[in-house]
Amino acid sequence: MALLTPQATEKRIQTDSYVEGYAAKFEPYVLFERDGVKVYEQIHRDAFVGADMSDVIMQYDHEGRVLARQSNGSLIVEVDDTGLFVAANLDGSTASRELFQDIDKGLVTKMSWAFTVAEEEYDKESRTRIIKRINKVYDVSAVSIPANGDTNINARSFFDGVIEVEQQELLKRKKQALRIKHKLTMEGF
């Protein structure tokens, strides 16, 4: 499986209801804490090799209606250098558009995923559950309370990247105009 890295200004699906984020990341995170003792979980970087990721769906809090789906092209789920990358078009139904609005307004900012484990180990010294191999990924979900607080999801507009580029070009032209004006002033014009 090739590792992919999405471009910061590149939308993977052309829609006004585009969201993207990470349902899982490779960095270890606190799975739970009891009496001041933290137990960690970490997804091994090769855990997705051979995993069944056919027709993954997107939901909210792992339940209810399907909001996006790989088989109809409204959902992309890929492994990259950071973790399990998700991009979705949330304009297919009233429920998906409502989730897009919640994400766009910053009410929903985290993700999770439903999966089965094929192989795992526990490192007693670091108190870390290491998921070495995933059997199947069932869903990716925008969630109200994530297991891994380092996950994220956000709404992106086509104009997010375009506006930034245009602002940089405008600033460059202003600097050039100031240099020309300064040069003309120095030459007595």
Short mmCIF file of C-alpha atoms in Angstrom, two decimals:
data_model
loop_
_atom_site.label_atom_id
_atom_site.label_comp_id
_atom_site.label_asym_id
_atom_site.label_seq_id
_atom_site.Cartn_x
_atom_site.Cartn_y
_atom_site.Cartn_z
CA MET A 1 0.00 0.00 0.00
CA ALA A 2 1.49 3.32 -1.07
CA LEU A 3 1.71 6.07 1.49
CA LEU A 4 0.09 9.29 0.30
CA THR A 5 0.30 12.81 1.64
CA PRO A 6 -2.55 15.19 0.74
CA GLN A 7 -1.54 18.68 -0.36
CA ALA A 8 -2.53 21.48 2.02
CA THR A 9 -4.36 23.49 -0.65
CA GLU A 10 -5.70 20.58 -2.68
CA LYS A 11 -9.29 19.42 -2.21
CA ARG A 12 -9.60 15.72 -2.98
CA ILE A 13 -13.30 15.97 -3.93
CA GLN A 14 -14.73 19.01 -5.73
CA THR A 15 -17.70 20.13 -3.64
CA ASP A 16 -18.74 23.05 -1.45
CA SER A 17 -19.42 20.56 1.38
CA TYR A 18 -15.86 19.21 1.62
CA VAL A 19 -14.36 18.00 4.90
CA GLU A 20 -11.07 16.30 5.64
CA GLY A 21 -9.13 15.09 8.62
CA TYR A 22 -7.58 12.12 10.36
CA ALA A 23 -9.64 9.35 11.95
CA ALA A 24 -6.46 7.74 13.33
CA LYS A 25 -2.88 8.86 13.79
CA PHE A 26 0.27 6.82 14.27
CA GLU A 27 1.52 8.75 17.30
CA PRO A 28 0.74 7.10 20.68
CA TYR A 29 -2.11 8.63 22.65
CA VAL A 30 -3.61 8.19 26.11
CA LEU A 31 -6.28 5.50 25.82
CA PHE A 32 -7.41 5.97 29.41
CA GLU A 33 -6.16 7.09 32.81
CA ARG A 34 -7.02 5.53 36.16
CA ASP A 35 -5.69 6.70 39.52
CA GLY A 36 -3.00 8.78 37.80
CA VAL A 37 -1.76 5.85 35.72
CA LYS A 38 -1.96 6.38 31.97
CA VAL A 39 -2.43 3.56 29.48
CA TYR A 40 -1.51 4.36 25.87
CA GLU A 41 -2.50 3.04 22.48
CA GLN A 42 -0.53 3.25 19.27
CA ILE A 43 -1.30 2.18 15.72
CA HIS A 44 1.79 0.63 14.14
CA ARG A 45 2.76 2.28 10.83
CA ASP A 46 2.30 -1.01 8.95
CA ALA A 47 -1.00 -1.92 10.65
CA PHE A 48 -3.09 -1.11 7.57
CA VAL A 49 -1.08 -3.29 5.16
CA GLY A 50 -3.51 -5.97 3.96
CA ALA A 51 -6.44 -4.51 5.91
CA ASP A 52 -9.89 -4.72 4.32
CA MET A 53 -10.82 -1.09 3.68
CA SER A 54 -13.45 -1.83 1.04
CA ASP A 55 -16.55 0.33 1.11
CA VAL A 56 -15.87 2.18 4.37
CA ILE A 57 -18.73 4.46 5.42
CA MET A 58 -18.78 7.77 7.31
CA GLN A 59 -21.16 8.38 10.19
CA TYR A 60 -21.55 10.67 13.18
CA ASP A 61 -20.60 9.04 16.51
CA HIS A 62 -20.49 5.60 14.80
CA GLU A 63 -24.25 5.34 14.50
CA GLY A 64 -27.28 6.40 12.54
CA ARG A 65 -27.40 7.17 8.87
CA VAL A 66 -24.57 6.77 6.38
CA LEU A 67 -23.33 10.29 5.55
CA ALA A 68 -20.69 9.40 2.94
CA ARG A 69 -19.46 6.17 1.38
CA GLN A 70 -16.47 4.98 -0.63
CA SER A 71 -18.53 3.01 -3.16
CA ASN A 72 -20.41 6.10 -4.39
CA GLY A 73 -17.30 8.33 -4.47
CA SER A 74 -18.34 10.63 -1.62
CA LEU A 75 -15.64 9.30 0.74
CA ILE A 76 -11.89 8.81 0.42
CA VAL A 77 -10.02 6.85 3.11
CA GLU A 78 -6.25 6.53 2.67
CA VAL A 79 -3.21 5.77 4.77
CA ASP A 80 -0.47 8.41 4.65
CA ASP A 81 2.58 9.28 6.77
CA THR A 82 0.39 10.73 9.56
CA GLY A 83 -2.32 8.09 9.82
CA LEU A 84 -5.75 7.33 8.37
CA PHE A 85 -6.66 10.31 6.19
CA VAL A 86 -10.32 10.99 5.40
CA ALA A 87 -11.87 13.31 2.81
CA ALA A 88 -15.63 13.49 2.25
CA ASN A 89 -18.33 15.23 0.29
CA LEU A 90 -21.13 15.94 2.76
CA ASP A 91 -23.80 17.23 0.38
CA GLY A 92 -25.62 13.94 -0.33
CA SER A 93 -28.40 14.21 2.22
CA THR A 94 -29.97 16.55 4.76
CA ALA A 95 -28.15 14.72 7.57
CA SER A 96 -24.76 14.99 5.84
CA ARG A 97 -25.27 18.70 5.11
CA GLU A 98 -26.15 19.25 8.79
CA LEU A 99 -22.92 17.51 9.83
CA PHE A 100 -20.98 19.68 7.37
CA GLN A 101 -22.48 22.78 9.02
CA ASP A 102 -21.54 21.48 12.48
CA ILE A 103 -17.96 20.86 11.32
CA ASP A 104 -17.79 24.21 9.50
CA LYS A 105 -18.95 26.03 12.66
CA GLY A 106 -16.37 24.21 14.82
CA LEU A 107 -18.96 22.29 16.83
CA VAL A 108 -17.56 18.93 15.69
CA THR A 109 -13.77 18.85 15.39
CA LYS A 110 -12.63 15.28 16.08
CA MET A 111 -12.81 11.86 14.44
CA SER A 112 -12.77 8.17 15.28
CA TRP A 113 -12.95 4.88 13.43
CA ALA A 114 -14.51 1.43 13.85
CA PHE A 115 -12.23 -1.52 13.10
CA THR A 116 -11.27 -5.04 14.10
CA VAL A 117 -7.77 -5.98 15.19
CA ALA A 118 -5.90 -8.87 13.58
CA GLU A 119 -2.77 -8.60 15.74
CA GLU A 120 -1.78 -6.59 18.79
CA GLU A 121 0.70 -6.60 21.65
CA TYR A 122 1.02 -4.90 25.01
CA ASP A 123 4.26 -3.24 26.13
CA LYS A 124 4.16 -3.44 29.96
CA GLU A 125 7.08 -1.06 30.40
CA SER A 126 5.46 1.83 28.53
CA ARG A 127 1.88 0.65 29.27
CA THR A 128 1.10 0.81 25.55
CA ARG A 129 -1.29 -1.30 23.53
CA ILE A 130 0.24 -1.55 20.05
CA ILE A 131 -2.12 -2.41 17.23
CA LYS A 132 0.16 -4.20 14.80
CA ARG A 133 -2.36 -5.28 12.16
CA ILE A 134 -5.90 -4.22 11.29
CA ASN A 135 -8.31 -6.81 9.94
CA LYS A 136 -11.10 -4.52 8.68
CA VAL A 137 -12.04 -0.83 8.81
CA TYR A 138 -15.83 -0.44 9.00
CA ASP A 139 -16.39 3.27 9.43
CA VAL A 140 -14.82 6.64 10.02
CA SER A 141 -16.87 8.99 12.11
CA ALA A 142 -16.94 12.62 13.06
CA VAL A 143 -17.40 12.39 16.82
CA SER A 144 -18.34 14.50 19.79
CA ILE A 145 -15.87 12.76 22.13
CA PRO A 146 -12.92 10.91 20.50
CA ALA A 147 -10.83 8.09 21.93
CA ASN A 148 -7.80 9.87 20.45
CA GLY A 149 -7.90 13.61 21.07
CA ASP A 150 -5.21 14.22 18.43
CA THR A 151 -7.59 13.36 15.58
CA ASN A 152 -9.23 16.17 13.64
CA ILE A 153 -11.79 17.05 11.01
CA ASN A 154 -12.45 20.40 9.40
CA ALA A 155 -14.41 21.95 6.58
CA ARG A 156 -12.42 23.38 3.70
CA SER A 157 -13.50 25.70 1.00
CA PHE A 158 -11.92 25.83 -2.43
CA PHE A 159 -11.16 29.44 -1.65
CA ASP A 160 -9.08 28.65 1.47
CA GLY A 161 -5.99 27.95 -0.64
CA VAL A 162 -6.86 30.33 -3.48
CA ILE A 163 -7.32 33.35 -1.20
CA GLU A 164 -4.00 32.72 0.53
CA VAL A 165 -2.15 32.54 -2.81
CA GLU A 166 -3.88 35.71 -4.06
CA GLN A 167 -3.02 37.57 -0.84
CA GLN A 168 0.65 36.61 -1.22
CA GLU A 169 0.66 37.77 -4.86
CA LEU A 170 -0.99 41.08 -3.91
CA LEU A 171 1.58 41.65 -1.16
CA LYS A 172 4.39 40.91 -3.65
CA ARG A 173 2.98 43.46 -6.15
CA LYS A 174 2.67 46.11 -3.40
CA LYS A 175 6.30 45.56 -2.40
CA GLN A 176 7.40 45.88 -6.03
CA ALA A 177 5.41 49.12 -6.43
CA LEU A 178 6.99 50.55 -3.26
CA ARG A 179 10.49 49.67 -4.52
CA ILE A 180 9.79 51.39 -7.86
CA LYS A 181 8.35 54.46 -6.10
CA HIS A 182 11.38 54.59 -3.78
CA LYS A 183 13.77 54.28 -6.74
CA LEU A 184 11.99 57.06 -8.65
CA THR A 185 12.06 59.28 -5.59
CA MET A 186 15.79 58.69 -5.17
CA GLU A 187 16.36 59.58 -8.82
CA GLY A 188 14.50 62.87 -8.40
CA PHE A 189 11.22 62.12 -10.19
#
